DNA sequence: GGTAAAAATTTATATTTACAAGTTATTTAT
DNA sequence: ATAAATAACTTGTAAATATAAATTTTTACC
């Protein structure tokens, strides 16, 4: 667990410091040389960690200045790579409708599966996001049952799937593919999302690639975008 | 124009080779050492270029193997960072509804403007995307009038805005922020996109950050996602 | 011919060093 | 006191080098 590359250790540490508020939006991070001293590494190593933070949208870099922590955008943070359940005003609950369970792969939202993924079987679960008492988002997730022991036993209520995968299993998102649709709500969606029939609903299908070969996350999201848009950084 | 960093030169060259088909999807790129020899640079420089290509989703890297060119996904490539007008089956026309013109900033789709951007004034244009004779996408773009001489005179019919900015003005996309909505078509959209009133339409607002300070691209897209979803890589 | 071990190749990580270029703080001259 | 010049600091680029880890190719053996 501790044989992580040094730049990953630094990345996680700084990311944690930003998430915890130790470095607030607008704050400057220590200079690269100060970070080098602190973590006992050289500049290229520190810079790699900062590259990742910048790619994830946590910091802004500009030559001559120190790196500055970015403010997170308003909205329902789903589209961003880093998978931050970004801050919005009200209270957010995430009830689990279908608990994580083993299944046969049926269809991965139209995305092709590799042989290894199909052989491994599928872990399936559904969650709802309720914002200030109003259901805004229905989330169906499928992922292959490879190298994630005891995953099904984990509590998915509060924590982000991506945080769990990254910190517990060293699985990081490297990229992916997504398709967006604006559809009219059918009976099933009406039931969960409390909208009239025919109401415009956003549908997002995603195949999310990870650093681990043959390990993709397949996700379908339905979202009501009345008050808040589905937002994110990229 | 040619004082580009070496890794950017290599990135552009390889990207061009992929775009032109010299390296087809599934093909392996030359090894890092071979690229070093070819471009007379050292491995960190070549690796930086490959890092960028991988981040843009053009190649897949795996330790021990050579980098392999990815296949570009089907659909209307709009969401992706790299901004490729990716291949789809039919014919795609991009008629310009409102030619690039100078304007005062009114509202940047809800995104806040910096003082420098507001002072510079706004270049505004609207384009339609017509796929096999059917209008599927209405595209409103606004960008600050700073350091892009003769931009308004350029032909936006065929080429991608991002390709123009990158190759002509060395403006690269570094990230951004986006909000998605599913809305019901109003009269204005009905007119351009040929849909019934109330038909679900996708709305995408984006603030696209570039490597140049105080230069963001503001874009609003309306899309009919009946046949094709709005798709992209990330 | 097939298999397993060994070698070669290739990417990943990390250090060290150097200089360039942009920003900020300080000093100096007016 | 203000403004310009200078210095100090910070990030960007790039080389040279070394070792580790994963993959592919070759070799040796049966």
mmCIF file of N, CA and C (backbone and C1' of nucleotides) in Angstrom, chain B residues 5-7 40-42 44-45 48 62-65, chain D residues 12-24:
data_model
loop_
_atom_site.group_PDB
_atom_site.id
_atom_site.type_symbol
_atom_site.label_atom_id
_atom_site.label_comp_id
_atom_site.label_asym_id
_atom_site.label_seq_id
_atom_site.Cartn_x
_atom_site.Cartn_y
_atom_site.Cartn_z
ATOM 1 N N UNK B 5 8.262 25.494 -27.576
ATOM 2 C CA UNK B 5 9.048 24.484 -26.860
ATOM 3 C C UNK B 5 9.158 23.213 -27.700
ATOM 4 N N UNK B 6 10.260 22.529 -27.512
ATOM 5 C CA UNK B 6 10.479 21.327 -28.329
ATOM 6 C C UNK B 6 9.384 20.289 -28.135
ATOM 7 N N UNK B 7 8.933 20.127 -26.892
ATOM 8 C CA UNK B 7 7.925 19.091 -26.646
ATOM 9 C C UNK B 7 6.623 19.438 -27.371
ATOM 10 N N UNK B 40 16.098 14.489 -32.024
ATOM 11 C CA UNK B 40 17.323 14.984 -31.390
ATOM 12 C C UNK B 40 17.043 15.659 -30.045
ATOM 13 N N UNK B 41 16.281 14.960 -29.220
ATOM 14 C CA UNK B 41 16.021 15.447 -27.863
ATOM 15 C C UNK B 41 16.194 14.274 -26.897
ATOM 16 N N UNK B 42 16.021 14.557 -25.626
ATOM 17 C CA UNK B 42 16.164 13.498 -24.629
ATOM 18 C C UNK B 42 14.800 12.967 -24.209
ATOM 19 N N UNK B 44 12.955 12.817 -21.382
ATOM 20 C CA UNK B 44 11.955 13.646 -20.700
ATOM 21 C C UNK B 44 11.183 14.553 -21.660
ATOM 22 N N UNK B 45 11.842 15.047 -22.676
ATOM 23 C CA UNK B 45 11.174 15.924 -23.645
ATOM 24 C C UNK B 45 10.156 15.149 -24.471
ATOM 25 N N UNK B 48 7.170 14.196 -22.359
ATOM 26 C CA UNK B 48 6.222 15.294 -22.132
ATOM 27 C C UNK B 48 5.229 15.392 -23.283
ATOM 28 N N UNK B 62 1.320 2.077 -21.921
ATOM 29 C CA UNK B 62 1.395 0.999 -20.945
ATOM 30 C C UNK B 62 2.846 0.582 -20.826
ATOM 31 N N UNK B 63 3.243 0.439 -19.588
ATOM 32 C CA UNK B 63 4.651 0.157 -19.315
ATOM 33 C C UNK B 63 5.112 -1.089 -20.058
ATOM 34 N N UNK B 64 6.254 -0.986 -20.697
ATOM 35 C CA UNK B 64 6.826 -2.121 -21.418
ATOM 36 C C UNK B 64 6.404 -2.191 -22.875
ATOM 37 N N UNK B 65 5.223 -1.646 -23.169
ATOM 38 C CA UNK B 65 4.761 -1.631 -24.557
ATOM 39 C C UNK B 65 4.969 -0.254 -25.160
ATOM 40 P P DG D 12 5.040 26.490 -14.389
ATOM 41 O "O5'" DG D 12 6.190 26.724 -15.465
ATOM 42 C "C5'" DG D 12 5.988 27.713 -16.486
ATOM 43 C "C4'" DG D 12 7.010 27.533 -17.608
ATOM 44 C "C3'" DG D 12 7.028 26.139 -18.236
ATOM 45 O "O3'" DG D 12 7.051 26.265 -19.655
ATOM 46 C "C1'" DG D 12 9.189 26.700 -17.456
ATOM 47 P P DT D 13 6.974 24.944 -20.569
ATOM 48 O "O5'" DT D 13 8.513 24.656 -20.839
ATOM 49 C "C5'" DT D 13 9.259 25.604 -21.580
ATOM 50 C "C4'" DT D 13 10.699 25.155 -21.715
ATOM 51 C "C3'" DT D 13 10.884 23.742 -22.302
ATOM 52 O "O3'" DT D 13 11.656 23.862 -23.472
ATOM 53 C "C1'" DT D 13 12.249 24.066 -20.392
ATOM 54 P P DA D 14 11.778 22.621 -24.455
ATOM 55 O "O5'" DA D 14 13.079 21.890 -23.914
ATOM 56 C "C5'" DA D 14 14.315 22.588 -23.927
ATOM 57 C "C4'" DA D 14 15.368 21.766 -23.231
ATOM 58 C "C3'" DA D 14 15.321 20.257 -23.530
ATOM 59 O "O3'" DA D 14 16.517 19.906 -24.195
ATOM 60 C "C1'" DA D 14 15.737 20.699 -21.242
ATOM 61 P P DA D 15 16.687 18.500 -24.928
ATOM 62 O "O5'" DA D 15 18.066 17.982 -24.332
ATOM 63 C "C5'" DA D 15 19.156 18.897 -24.230
ATOM 64 C "C4'" DA D 15 20.013 18.543 -23.034
ATOM 65 C "C3'" DA D 15 20.497 17.097 -23.008
ATOM 66 O "O3'" DA D 15 21.885 17.053 -23.341
ATOM 67 C "C1'" DA D 15 19.744 17.852 -20.846
ATOM 68 P P DA D 16 22.538 15.674 -23.774
ATOM 69 O "O5'" DA D 16 22.902 14.997 -22.371
ATOM 70 C "C5'" DA D 16 23.656 15.736 -21.426
ATOM 71 C "C4'" DA D 16 23.809 14.918 -20.157
ATOM 72 C "C3'" DA D 16 24.011 13.423 -20.394
ATOM 73 O "O3'" DA D 16 25.161 12.977 -19.675
ATOM 74 C "C1'" DA D 16 22.277 13.789 -18.819
ATOM 75 P P DT D 17 25.655 11.449 -19.840
ATOM 76 O "O5'" DT D 17 25.004 10.706 -18.576
ATOM 77 C "C5'" DT D 17 25.025 11.339 -17.306
ATOM 78 C "C4'" DT D 17 24.193 10.570 -16.321
ATOM 79 C "C3'" DT D 17 24.234 9.047 -16.465
ATOM 80 O "O3'" DT D 17 24.994 8.487 -15.406
ATOM 81 C "C1'" DT D 17 22.042 9.842 -15.960
ATOM 82 P P DA D 18 25.331 6.893 -15.369
ATOM 83 O "O5'" DA D 18 24.206 6.288 -14.424
ATOM 84 C "C5'" DA D 18 23.889 6.948 -13.211
ATOM 85 C "C4'" DA D 18 22.655 6.304 -12.589
ATOM 86 C "C3'" DA D 18 22.572 4.794 -12.787
ATOM 87 O "O3'" DA D 18 22.629 4.158 -11.524
ATOM 88 C "C1'" DA D 18 20.488 5.848 -13.275
ATOM 89 P P DT D 19 22.776 2.548 -11.440
ATOM 90 O "O5'" DT D 19 21.298 2.063 -11.065
ATOM 91 C "C5'" DT D 19 20.596 2.739 -10.024
ATOM 92 C "C4'" DT D 19 19.119 2.411 -10.102
ATOM 93 C "C3'" DT D 19 18.796 0.917 -10.262
ATOM 94 O "O3'" DT D 19 17.955 0.522 -9.199
ATOM 95 C "C1'" DT D 19 17.532 2.220 -11.765
ATOM 96 P P DA D 20 17.521 -1.029 -9.034
ATOM 97 O "O5'" DA D 20 15.968 -0.983 -9.387
ATOM 98 C "C5'" DA D 20 15.158 0.035 -8.807
ATOM 99 C "C4'" DA D 20 13.744 -0.038 -9.366
ATOM 100 C "C3'" DA D 20 13.186 -1.454 -9.488
ATOM 101 O "O3'" DA D 20 11.832 -1.442 -9.063
ATOM 102 C "C1'" DA D 20 13.130 -0.396 -11.603
ATOM 103 P P DA D 21 11.061 -2.799 -8.789
ATOM 104 O "O5'" DA D 21 10.082 -2.887 -10.039
ATOM 105 C "C5'" DA D 21 9.197 -1.804 -10.305
ATOM 106 C "C4'" DA D 21 8.518 -2.017 -11.644
ATOM 107 C "C3'" DA D 21 7.989 -3.432 -11.875
ATOM 108 O "O3'" DA D 21 6.680 -3.341 -12.423
ATOM 109 C "C1'" DA D 21 9.374 -2.794 -13.661
ATOM 110 P P DA D 22 5.716 -4.616 -12.386
ATOM 111 O "O5'" DA D 22 5.285 -4.772 -13.921
ATOM 112 C "C5'" DA D 22 4.728 -3.657 -14.593
ATOM 113 C "C4'" DA D 22 4.937 -3.809 -16.087
ATOM 114 C "C3'" DA D 22 4.468 -5.150 -16.661
ATOM 115 O "O3'" DA D 22 3.441 -4.921 -17.611
ATOM 116 C "C1'" DA D 22 6.655 -4.590 -17.446
ATOM 117 P P DT D 23 2.751 -6.185 -18.346
ATOM 118 O "O5'" DT D 23 3.571 -6.291 -19.704
ATOM 119 C "C5'" DT D 23 3.712 -5.136 -20.524
ATOM 120 C "C4'" DT D 23 4.694 -5.418 -21.645
ATOM 121 C "C3'" DT D 23 4.382 -6.660 -22.479
ATOM 122 O "O3'" DT D 23 4.041 -6.241 -23.790
ATOM 123 C "C1'" DT D 23 6.699 -6.495 -21.957
ATOM 124 P P DT D 24 3.568 -7.358 -24.882
ATOM 125 O "O5'" DT D 24 4.927 -7.643 -25.660
ATOM 126 C "C5'" DT D 24 5.670 -6.541 -26.192
ATOM 127 C "C4'" DT D 24 7.012 -7.017 -26.704
ATOM 128 C "C3'" DT D 24 6.939 -8.197 -27.679
ATOM 129 O "O3'" DT D 24 7.589 -7.830 -28.881
ATOM 130 C "C1'" DT D 24 8.566 -8.590 -25.996
#
